[in-house]
Structure formats: structure tokens, C-alpha cells
mmCIF file of N, CA and C and ligand atoms in Angstrom:
data_model
loop_
_atom_site.group_PDB
_atom_site.id
_atom_site.type_symbol
_atom_site.label_atom_id
_atom_site.label_comp_id
_atom_site.label_asym_id
_atom_site.label_seq_id
_atom_site.Cartn_x
_atom_site.Cartn_y
_atom_site.Cartn_z
ATOM 1 N N MET A 1 11.337 5.018 16.011
ATOM 2 C CA MET A 1 12.564 4.364 16.856
ATOM 3 C C MET A 1 13.129 3.201 16.201
ATOM 4 N N SER A 2 14.516 3.482 15.896
ATOM 5 C CA SER A 2 15.089 2.531 14.908
ATOM 6 C C SER A 2 15.218 0.941 15.576
ATOM 7 N N ASP A 3 15.224 0.633 16.871
ATOM 8 C CA ASP A 3 15.274 -0.584 17.319
ATOM 9 C C ASP A 3 13.847 -1.223 17.544
ATOM 10 N N CYS A 4 12.882 -0.509 17.487
ATOM 11 C CA CYS A 4 11.442 -0.928 17.702
ATOM 12 C C CYS A 4 11.117 -1.936 16.561
ATOM 13 N N ILE A 5 10.471 -3.149 16.873
ATOM 14 C CA ILE A 5 10.199 -4.056 15.668
ATOM 15 C C ILE A 5 8.946 -3.588 15.194
ATOM 16 N N PHE A 6 7.998 -2.969 15.616
ATOM 17 C CA PHE A 6 6.748 -2.436 14.978
ATOM 18 C C PHE A 6 7.137 -1.133 14.184
ATOM 19 N N CYS A 7 8.224 -0.401 14.546
ATOM 20 C CA CYS A 7 8.664 0.735 13.763
ATOM 21 C C CYS A 7 9.329 0.257 12.503
ATOM 22 N N ARG A 8 10.179 -0.786 12.561
ATOM 23 C CA ARG A 8 10.770 -1.597 11.589
ATOM 24 C C ARG A 8 9.747 -2.031 10.606
ATOM 25 N N ILE A 9 8.522 -2.712 11.085
ATOM 26 C CA ILE A 9 7.678 -3.207 10.189
ATOM 27 C C ILE A 9 6.955 -1.929 9.502
ATOM 28 N N ILE A 10 6.561 -0.827 10.131
ATOM 29 C CA ILE A 10 6.009 0.280 9.511
ATOM 30 C C ILE A 10 6.840 0.725 8.315
ATOM 31 N N LYS A 11 8.209 0.732 8.527
ATOM 32 C CA LYS A 11 9.254 1.137 7.492
ATOM 33 C C LYS A 11 9.422 0.173 6.430
ATOM 34 N N GLY A 12 8.933 -1.068 6.457
ATOM 35 C CA GLY A 12 8.998 -2.051 5.523
ATOM 36 C C GLY A 12 10.445 -2.931 5.629
ATOM 37 N N GLU A 13 11.027 -2.736 6.791
ATOM 38 C CA GLU A 13 12.289 -3.455 7.083
ATOM 39 C C GLU A 13 12.115 -4.892 7.474
ATOM 40 N N ILE A 14 10.946 -5.015 7.977
ATOM 41 C CA ILE A 14 10.613 -6.418 8.427
ATOM 42 C C ILE A 14 9.228 -6.680 7.723
ATOM 43 N N PRO A 15 8.817 -7.807 6.941
ATOM 44 C CA PRO A 15 7.649 -8.159 6.420
ATOM 45 C C PRO A 15 6.382 -8.335 7.396
ATOM 46 N N SER A 16 5.419 -7.932 6.903
ATOM 47 C CA SER A 16 4.109 -8.261 7.620
ATOM 48 C C SER A 16 3.058 -8.506 6.738
ATOM 49 N N ASP A 17 2.080 -9.318 7.340
ATOM 50 C CA ASP A 17 0.893 -9.633 6.517
ATOM 51 C C ASP A 17 -0.249 -8.571 6.671
ATOM 52 N N THR A 18 -0.089 -7.375 6.071
ATOM 53 C CA THR A 18 -0.714 -6.186 6.350
ATOM 54 C C THR A 18 -2.288 -6.310 5.840
ATOM 55 N N ILE A 19 -3.195 -5.924 6.579
ATOM 56 C CA ILE A 19 -4.480 -5.813 6.037
ATOM 57 C C ILE A 19 -5.134 -4.466 5.875
ATOM 58 N N TYR A 20 -4.364 -3.449 6.318
ATOM 59 C CA TYR A 20 -4.924 -1.942 6.399
ATOM 60 C C TYR A 20 -3.595 -1.212 6.421
ATOM 61 N N GLU A 21 -3.561 -0.118 5.789
ATOM 62 C CA GLU A 21 -2.592 0.956 6.058
ATOM 63 C C GLU A 21 -3.008 2.209 5.582
ATOM 64 N N ASP A 22 -2.922 3.441 6.471
ATOM 65 C CA ASP A 22 -3.112 4.747 5.796
ATOM 66 C C ASP A 22 -1.884 5.623 6.640
ATOM 67 N N GLY A 23 -2.069 7.106 6.432
ATOM 68 C CA GLY A 23 -1.051 7.780 6.900
ATOM 69 C C GLY A 23 -0.884 7.703 8.454
ATOM 70 N N ASP A 24 -1.843 7.292 9.379
ATOM 71 C CA ASP A 24 -1.811 7.335 10.745
ATOM 72 C C ASP A 24 -1.263 5.887 11.231
ATOM 73 N N MET A 25 -1.864 5.022 10.471
ATOM 74 C CA MET A 25 -1.703 3.675 11.263
ATOM 75 C C MET A 25 -1.511 2.526 10.223
ATOM 76 N N LEU A 26 -1.147 1.368 10.841
ATOM 77 C CA LEU A 26 -0.995 0.106 10.036
ATOM 78 C C LEU A 26 -1.669 -0.885 10.799
ATOM 79 N N ALA A 27 -2.287 -2.088 10.215
ATOM 80 C CA ALA A 27 -2.967 -3.163 10.716
ATOM 81 C C ALA A 27 -2.463 -4.495 10.030
ATOM 82 N N PHE A 28 -2.011 -5.398 10.847
ATOM 83 C CA PHE A 28 -1.241 -6.602 10.148
ATOM 84 C C PHE A 28 -1.482 -7.757 11.191
ATOM 85 N N ARG A 29 -1.624 -8.971 10.455
ATOM 86 C CA ARG A 29 -1.752 -10.238 11.345
ATOM 87 C C ARG A 29 -0.644 -10.498 12.422
ATOM 88 N N ASP A 30 -1.137 -10.946 13.381
ATOM 89 C CA ASP A 30 -0.269 -11.373 14.735
ATOM 90 C C ASP A 30 0.529 -12.389 14.027
ATOM 91 N N ILE A 31 1.826 -12.372 14.361
ATOM 92 C CA ILE A 31 2.832 -13.498 13.858
ATOM 93 C C ILE A 31 2.407 -14.958 14.630
ATOM 94 N N THR A 32 1.990 -14.752 15.816
ATOM 95 C CA THR A 32 1.490 -15.909 16.760
ATOM 96 C C THR A 32 0.112 -15.770 17.037
ATOM 97 N N PRO A 33 -0.806 -16.098 16.057
ATOM 98 C CA PRO A 33 -2.212 -15.969 16.353
ATOM 99 C C PRO A 33 -2.910 -16.814 17.646
ATOM 100 N N GLN A 34 -3.595 -16.075 18.310
ATOM 101 C CA GLN A 34 -4.264 -16.824 19.485
ATOM 102 C C GLN A 34 -5.785 -16.853 19.260
ATOM 103 N N ALA A 35 -6.200 -16.863 17.952
ATOM 104 C CA ALA A 35 -7.710 -16.998 17.658
ATOM 105 C C ALA A 35 -7.710 -16.966 16.117
ATOM 106 N N PRO A 36 -8.633 -17.622 15.553
ATOM 107 C CA PRO A 36 -8.841 -17.526 14.070
ATOM 108 C C PRO A 36 -8.607 -16.322 13.390
ATOM 109 N N VAL A 37 -9.159 -15.163 14.006
ATOM 110 C CA VAL A 37 -8.922 -13.874 13.662
ATOM 111 C C VAL A 37 -7.855 -13.370 14.749
ATOM 112 N N HIS A 38 -6.771 -12.719 14.392
ATOM 113 C CA HIS A 38 -5.888 -11.983 15.330
ATOM 114 C C HIS A 38 -5.012 -11.167 14.521
ATOM 115 N N PHE A 39 -5.193 -9.892 14.663
ATOM 116 C CA PHE A 39 -4.442 -8.952 14.044
ATOM 117 C C PHE A 39 -4.231 -7.701 15.075
ATOM 118 N N LEU A 40 -3.146 -6.829 14.678
ATOM 119 C CA LEU A 40 -2.684 -5.752 15.630
ATOM 120 C C LEU A 40 -3.046 -4.480 14.649
ATOM 121 N N VAL A 41 -3.321 -3.507 15.446
ATOM 122 C CA VAL A 41 -3.766 -2.240 14.886
ATOM 123 C C VAL A 41 -2.746 -1.114 15.513
ATOM 124 N N ILE A 42 -1.786 -0.551 14.774
ATOM 125 C CA ILE A 42 -0.666 0.137 15.622
ATOM 126 C C ILE A 42 -0.587 1.708 14.899
ATOM 127 N N PRO A 43 -0.282 2.567 15.701
ATOM 128 C CA PRO A 43 -0.171 4.045 15.164
ATOM 129 C C PRO A 43 1.204 4.002 14.552
ATOM 130 N N LYS A 44 1.429 4.807 13.482
ATOM 131 C CA LYS A 44 2.845 4.860 12.800
ATOM 132 C C LYS A 44 3.698 5.661 13.652
ATOM 133 N N LYS A 45 2.998 6.590 14.439
ATOM 134 C CA LYS A 45 3.685 7.309 15.529
ATOM 135 C C LYS A 45 4.235 6.421 16.600
ATOM 136 N N HIS A 46 5.621 6.498 16.977
ATOM 137 C CA HIS A 46 6.008 5.509 18.002
ATOM 138 C C HIS A 46 5.379 6.029 19.379
ATOM 139 N N ILE A 47 4.530 5.222 20.033
ATOM 140 C CA ILE A 47 4.000 5.597 21.415
ATOM 141 C C ILE A 47 4.376 4.349 22.112
ATOM 142 N N GLY A 48 5.099 4.414 23.122
ATOM 143 C CA GLY A 48 5.643 3.212 23.738
ATOM 144 C C GLY A 48 4.470 2.388 24.491
ATOM 145 N N SER A 49 3.413 3.052 24.903
ATOM 146 C CA SER A 49 2.135 2.147 25.434
ATOM 147 C C SER A 49 1.195 3.202 25.564
ATOM 148 N N LEU A 50 -0.027 2.690 25.957
ATOM 149 C CA LEU A 50 -1.094 3.625 26.128
ATOM 150 C C LEU A 50 -0.844 4.520 27.118
ATOM 151 N N MET A 51 0.000 4.071 28.052
ATOM 152 C CA MET A 51 0.193 5.081 29.328
ATOM 153 C C MET A 51 1.219 6.136 29.029
ATOM 154 N N GLU A 52 1.665 5.983 28.014
ATOM 155 C CA GLU A 52 2.801 6.966 27.333
ATOM 156 C C GLU A 52 2.388 7.935 26.512
ATOM 157 N N ALA A 53 0.808 7.572 26.098
ATOM 158 C CA ALA A 53 0.143 8.558 25.310
ATOM 159 C C ALA A 53 -0.085 9.875 25.819
ATOM 160 N N GLU A 54 -0.006 10.878 24.861
ATOM 161 C CA GLU A 54 -0.216 12.298 25.525
ATOM 162 C C GLU A 54 -1.617 12.759 24.884
ATOM 163 N N ARG A 55 -1.821 13.947 25.594
ATOM 164 C CA ARG A 55 -3.383 14.498 25.195
ATOM 165 C C ARG A 55 -3.533 14.577 23.787
ATOM 166 N N GLU A 56 -2.366 15.167 23.251
ATOM 167 C CA GLU A 56 -2.349 15.516 21.781
ATOM 168 C C GLU A 56 -2.639 14.273 20.880
ATOM 169 N N ASP A 57 -2.469 13.080 21.402
ATOM 170 C CA ASP A 57 -2.575 11.966 20.589
ATOM 171 C C ASP A 57 -4.264 11.340 20.924
ATOM 172 N N ALA A 58 -4.901 11.876 21.536
ATOM 173 C CA ALA A 58 -6.323 11.571 21.753
ATOM 174 C C ALA A 58 -7.025 11.169 20.356
ATOM 175 N N SER A 59 -6.890 12.154 19.357
ATOM 176 C CA SER A 59 -7.576 11.941 18.201
ATOM 177 C C SER A 59 -7.059 10.656 17.388
ATOM 178 N N LEU A 60 -5.755 10.529 17.546
ATOM 179 C CA LEU A 60 -5.045 9.351 16.976
ATOM 180 C C LEU A 60 -5.597 8.063 17.717
ATOM 181 N N LEU A 61 -5.722 8.139 18.943
ATOM 182 C CA LEU A 61 -6.133 7.072 19.588
ATOM 183 C C LEU A 61 -7.602 6.614 19.166
ATOM 184 N N GLY A 62 -8.576 7.744 18.994
ATOM 185 C CA GLY A 62 -9.763 7.529 18.477
ATOM 186 C C GLY A 62 -9.825 6.877 17.037
ATOM 187 N N LYS A 63 -9.014 7.173 16.357
ATOM 188 C CA LYS A 63 -9.048 6.575 14.866
ATOM 189 C C LYS A 63 -8.738 5.162 14.917
ATOM 190 N N LEU A 64 -7.711 4.903 15.955
ATOM 191 C CA LEU A 64 -7.027 3.368 16.026
ATOM 192 C C LEU A 64 -8.177 2.552 16.302
ATOM 193 N N LEU A 65 -8.928 3.049 17.332
ATOM 194 C CA LEU A 65 -10.074 2.246 17.966
ATOM 195 C C LEU A 65 -11.206 2.068 16.863
ATOM 196 N N HIS A 66 -11.556 3.166 16.291
ATOM 197 C CA HIS A 66 -12.741 3.013 15.312
ATOM 198 C C HIS A 66 -12.176 2.113 14.203
ATOM 199 N N LYS A 67 -10.978 2.333 13.615
ATOM 200 C CA LYS A 67 -10.704 1.503 12.523
ATOM 201 C C LYS A 67 -10.570 -0.071 13.126
ATOM 202 N N ALA A 68 -10.217 -0.373 14.315
ATOM 203 C CA ALA A 68 -10.090 -1.619 14.847
ATOM 204 C C ALA A 68 -11.502 -2.282 14.698
ATOM 205 N N GLY A 69 -12.487 -1.574 15.145
ATOM 206 C CA GLY A 69 -13.903 -2.045 14.999
ATOM 207 C C GLY A 69 -14.207 -2.397 13.602
ATOM 208 N N GLU A 70 -13.887 -1.440 12.786
ATOM 209 C CA GLU A 70 -14.403 -1.639 11.216
ATOM 210 C C GLU A 70 -13.716 -2.797 10.664
ATOM 211 N N LEU A 71 -12.201 -2.889 11.057
ATOM 212 C CA LEU A 71 -11.526 -3.855 10.402
ATOM 213 C C LEU A 71 -12.035 -5.454 11.087
ATOM 214 N N ALA A 72 -12.443 -5.377 12.352
ATOM 215 C CA ALA A 72 -12.953 -6.695 12.858
ATOM 216 C C ALA A 72 -13.970 -7.036 11.971
ATOM 217 N N ALA A 73 -15.151 -6.234 11.712
ATOM 218 C CA ALA A 73 -16.172 -6.517 10.982
ATOM 219 C C ALA A 73 -15.945 -7.055 9.708
ATOM 220 N N GLU A 74 -14.987 -6.264 9.007
ATOM 221 C CA GLU A 74 -14.411 -6.776 7.687
ATOM 222 C C GLU A 74 -13.814 -8.297 7.707
ATOM 223 N N GLN A 75 -13.103 -8.500 8.848
ATOM 224 C CA GLN A 75 -12.531 -9.816 8.939
ATOM 225 C C GLN A 75 -13.439 -11.075 9.377
ATOM 226 N N GLY A 76 -14.754 -10.522 9.296
ATOM 227 C CA GLY A 76 -15.778 -11.728 9.755
ATOM 228 C C GLY A 76 -16.417 -11.794 11.031
ATOM 229 N N CYS A 77 -16.194 -10.837 11.901
ATOM 230 C CA CYS A 77 -16.479 -10.800 13.386
ATOM 231 C C CYS A 77 -17.764 -9.939 13.379
ATOM 232 N N SER A 78 -18.367 -9.435 12.246
ATOM 233 C CA SER A 78 -19.535 -8.429 12.616
ATOM 234 C C SER A 78 -20.895 -8.944 13.422
ATOM 235 N N GLU A 79 -21.062 -10.287 13.149
ATOM 236 C CA GLU A 79 -22.138 -10.944 13.772
ATOM 237 C C GLU A 79 -21.924 -11.422 15.263
ATOM 238 N N ARG A 80 -20.656 -12.037 15.467
ATOM 239 C CA ARG A 80 -20.483 -12.733 16.790
ATOM 240 C C ARG A 80 -19.479 -11.879 17.605
ATOM 241 N N GLY A 81 -19.030 -10.711 17.023
ATOM 242 C CA GLY A 81 -18.072 -9.922 17.769
ATOM 243 C C GLY A 81 -16.809 -10.234 18.014
ATOM 244 N N ALA A 82 -15.872 -9.627 18.789
ATOM 245 C CA ALA A 82 -14.400 -9.706 18.877
ATOM 246 C C ALA A 82 -13.922 -9.168 20.109
ATOM 247 N N ARG A 83 -12.769 -9.576 20.362
ATOM 248 C CA ARG A 83 -12.085 -9.001 21.730
ATOM 249 C C ARG A 83 -11.098 -7.893 21.408
ATOM 250 N N PHE A 84 -10.984 -6.918 21.784
ATOM 251 C CA PHE A 84 -10.111 -5.632 21.685
ATOM 252 C C PHE A 84 -9.328 -5.532 23.002
ATOM 253 N N VAL A 85 -7.982 -5.732 22.656
ATOM 254 C CA VAL A 85 -7.021 -5.825 23.972
ATOM 255 C C VAL A 85 -5.887 -4.779 23.770
ATOM 256 N N ILE A 86 -5.678 -4.168 24.781
ATOM 257 C CA ILE A 86 -4.324 -3.149 24.837
ATOM 258 C C ILE A 86 -3.632 -3.705 26.095
ATOM 259 N N ASN A 87 -2.609 -4.443 25.912
ATOM 260 C CA ASN A 87 -1.740 -4.826 27.036
ATOM 261 C C ASN A 87 -0.795 -3.542 27.250
ATOM 262 N N CYS A 88 -0.595 -3.246 28.509
ATOM 263 C CA CYS A 88 0.341 -1.996 28.977
ATOM 264 C C CYS A 88 1.226 -2.358 29.894
ATOM 265 N N LYS A 89 2.517 -2.274 29.626
ATOM 266 C CA LYS A 89 3.591 -2.533 30.501
ATOM 267 C C LYS A 89 3.779 -4.028 31.025
ATOM 268 N N SER A 90 4.510 -4.072 31.910
ATOM 269 C CA SER A 90 4.812 -5.569 32.458
ATOM 270 C C SER A 90 3.462 -6.230 33.060
ATOM 271 N N ASP A 91 2.837 -5.579 33.974
ATOM 272 C CA ASP A 91 1.768 -6.202 34.584
ATOM 273 C C ASP A 91 0.605 -6.482 33.535
ATOM 274 N N GLY A 92 0.576 -5.560 32.519
ATOM 275 C CA GLY A 92 -0.468 -5.828 31.684
ATOM 276 C C GLY A 92 -0.105 -6.817 30.486
ATOM 277 N N GLY A 93 1.180 -7.533 30.447
ATOM 278 C CA GLY A 93 1.530 -8.395 29.656
ATOM 279 C C GLY A 93 2.214 -7.897 28.166
ATOM 280 N N GLN A 94 2.485 -6.569 28.348
ATOM 281 C CA GLN A 94 3.059 -6.030 27.039
ATOM 282 C C GLN A 94 4.514 -6.479 26.628
ATOM 283 N N THR A 95 4.741 -6.908 25.664
ATOM 284 C CA THR A 95 6.053 -7.682 25.244
ATOM 285 C C THR A 95 6.687 -6.668 24.063
ATOM 286 N N VAL A 96 5.775 -5.891 23.336
ATOM 287 C CA VAL A 96 6.333 -5.063 22.296
ATOM 288 C C VAL A 96 6.175 -3.663 22.736
ATOM 289 N N ASP A 97 7.142 -2.802 23.015
ATOM 290 C CA ASP A 97 6.853 -1.495 23.535
ATOM 291 C C ASP A 97 6.540 -0.483 22.378
ATOM 292 N N HIS A 98 5.650 -0.691 21.845
ATOM 293 C CA HIS A 98 4.866 0.000 20.740
ATOM 294 C C HIS A 98 3.421 0.021 20.829
ATOM 295 N N LEU A 99 2.729 0.976 21.224
ATOM 296 C CA LEU A 99 1.237 0.893 21.463
ATOM 297 C C LEU A 99 0.677 -0.168 20.272
ATOM 298 N N HIS A 100 -0.347 -0.918 20.845
ATOM 299 C CA HIS A 100 -0.925 -1.724 19.616
ATOM 300 C C HIS A 100 -2.236 -2.296 20.193
ATOM 301 N N ILE A 101 -3.189 -2.352 19.491
ATOM 302 C CA ILE A 101 -4.460 -2.976 19.821
ATOM 303 C C ILE A 101 -4.651 -4.342 19.259
ATOM 304 N N HIS A 102 -4.697 -5.428 20.025
ATOM 305 C CA HIS A 102 -5.006 -6.605 19.579
ATOM 306 C C HIS A 102 -6.463 -6.810 19.304
ATOM 307 N N VAL A 103 -6.822 -7.374 17.942
ATOM 308 C CA VAL A 103 -8.069 -7.515 17.649
ATOM 309 C C VAL A 103 -8.176 -9.291 17.500
ATOM 310 N N LEU A 104 -9.063 -9.870 18.254
ATOM 311 C CA LEU A 104 -9.195 -11.266 18.320
ATOM 312 C C LEU A 104 -10.567 -11.653 18.188
ATOM 313 N N GLY A 105 -10.731 -12.723 17.192
ATOM 314 C CA GLY A 105 -12.122 -13.130 17.078
ATOM 315 C C GLY A 105 -12.209 -14.377 16.273
ATOM 316 N N GLY A 106 -13.340 -14.938 15.967
ATOM 317 C CA GLY A 106 -13.487 -16.269 15.265
ATOM 318 C C GLY A 106 -13.712 -17.377 16.298
ATOM 319 N N ARG A 107 -13.637 -16.982 17.529
ATOM 320 C CA ARG A 107 -13.969 -17.972 18.670
ATOM 321 C C ARG A 107 -14.500 -17.246 19.785
ATOM 322 N N MET A 108 -15.050 -18.001 20.851
ATOM 323 C CA MET A 108 -15.451 -17.558 21.969
ATOM 324 C C MET A 108 -14.330 -17.215 22.898
ATOM 325 N N MET A 109 -14.319 -15.885 23.498
ATOM 326 C CA MET A 109 -13.319 -15.437 24.368
ATOM 327 C C MET A 109 -13.694 -15.765 25.821
ATOM 328 N N MET A 110 -12.557 -16.092 26.725
ATOM 329 C CA MET A 110 -12.856 -16.327 28.092
ATOM 330 C C MET A 110 -12.739 -14.837 28.884
ATOM 331 N N TRP A 111 -13.441 -15.005 30.183
ATOM 332 C CA TRP A 111 -13.337 -13.909 30.938
ATOM 333 C C TRP A 111 -13.409 -14.374 32.239
ATOM 334 N N PRO A 112 -12.599 -14.118 33.314
ATOM 335 C CA PRO A 112 -11.641 -13.028 33.282
ATOM 336 C C PRO A 112 -10.245 -13.653 32.582
ATOM 337 N N PRO A 113 -9.250 -12.634 32.161
ATOM 338 C CA PRO A 113 -8.211 -13.080 31.625
ATOM 339 C C PRO A 113 -7.410 -13.626 32.838
ATOM 340 N N GLY A 114 -6.441 -14.434 32.398
ATOM 341 C CA GLY A 114 -5.466 -15.271 33.477
ATOM 342 C C GLY A 114 -4.497 -14.543 33.801
HETATM 343 P P1 AMP B 1 1.870 -7.754 23.219
HETATM 344 O O1 AMP B 1 2.564 -9.041 24.188
HETATM 345 O O2 AMP B 1 0.596 -7.198 23.830
HETATM 346 O O3 AMP B 1 3.099 -6.757 23.450
HETATM 347 O O4 AMP B 1 1.725 -8.149 21.925
HETATM 348 C C1 AMP B 1 2.809 -8.209 20.999
HETATM 349 C C2 AMP B 1 2.373 -9.159 19.909
HETATM 350 O O5 AMP B 1 3.117 -8.732 18.911
HETATM 351 C C3 AMP B 1 2.341 -10.587 20.058
HETATM 352 O O6 AMP B 1 0.953 -11.125 20.163
HETATM 353 C C4 AMP B 1 3.324 -11.108 19.027
HETATM 354 O O7 AMP B 1 2.979 -12.307 18.584
HETATM 355 C C5 AMP B 1 3.229 -9.954 18.045
HETATM 356 N N1 AMP B 1 4.419 -9.854 17.191
HETATM 357 C C6 AMP B 1 5.710 -9.799 17.633
HETATM 358 N N2 AMP B 1 6.358 -9.670 16.493
HETATM 359 C C7 AMP B 1 5.666 -9.604 15.379
HETATM 360 C C8 AMP B 1 5.978 -9.581 13.815
HETATM 361 N N3 AMP B 1 7.202 -9.324 13.515
HETATM 362 N N4 AMP B 1 4.729 -9.655 13.201
HETATM 363 C C9 AMP B 1 3.633 -9.810 13.728
HETATM 364 N N5 AMP B 1 3.198 -9.958 15.067
HETATM 365 C C10 AMP B 1 4.263 -9.782 15.804
#
């Protein structure tokens, strides 16, 4: 999608602090980090939100989650853990309409969310 900021990051039109890339996905540090570790894992396929994902995307979603866990460990969260968040649409607090998993770590997270 040409006007999607994350699609533009995937295409290299907007710079990002990338920590992982393969044929299916990209992981890069959030530009406004909310924790010492804060990066996003996104599919290269444009999917507007988790609720727009289709059944055929199930395997891709699994790959994204698995890689998010692996990268969290690599980024120093293996012992104390991390928070994995998917905001969805307006009530979910989604501001960029391209599915992304937030990975937050390096500090204690609060619950419930505000
Ligand atoms: P959400 O509010 O769940 O849709 O999350 C979108 C996230 O994307 C926010 O945490 C933003 O800080 C982050 N973000 C927006 N633009 C960029 C960018 N160019 N590079 C890295 N992260 C970004």
C-alpha cells in the first residue's frame, strides 16, 4: 500500500533501525520507545490489523509471533521476559493501520493497561 508508512519502511523509502528481516517480515525499533527494549515485528504483506487477517494468513501470523519471541530473547529479555502487544483499531489504540506486534522489555510492565 503506497501511502502506508510501514509499507514504505519495508520498501526502504523511510529509514528504520532494523533488527531482523526475511522474506515474510521486518522487525525494527519503535521510533518512540516506551521501554528500554521496544521494537515492532511486521509482515511484509499489508494486513490492516489483526482483525483483517484472513485464514490464509494463519501461518504468517504464527511465524511473526515465533520470531517476536526469539528476537525478544536476543534483545536481552530471555530471563525477565517481555510484553507482546497487538493494538487493533481505534478502541485497541492502533495508530498505524498495518498489523504489527509491539515487543516491550527491559522494565516491569503494568497490568491492566490504561
Ligand atoms: P500502534 O499505536 O499500536 O499502531 O503503534 C504504532 C507504533 O509505530 C507507535 O509505537 C509508533 O511510535 C511507531 N512508529 C510510527 N512511525 C514509526 C517509524 N517511522 N519508525 C518506527 N516506529 C514508528
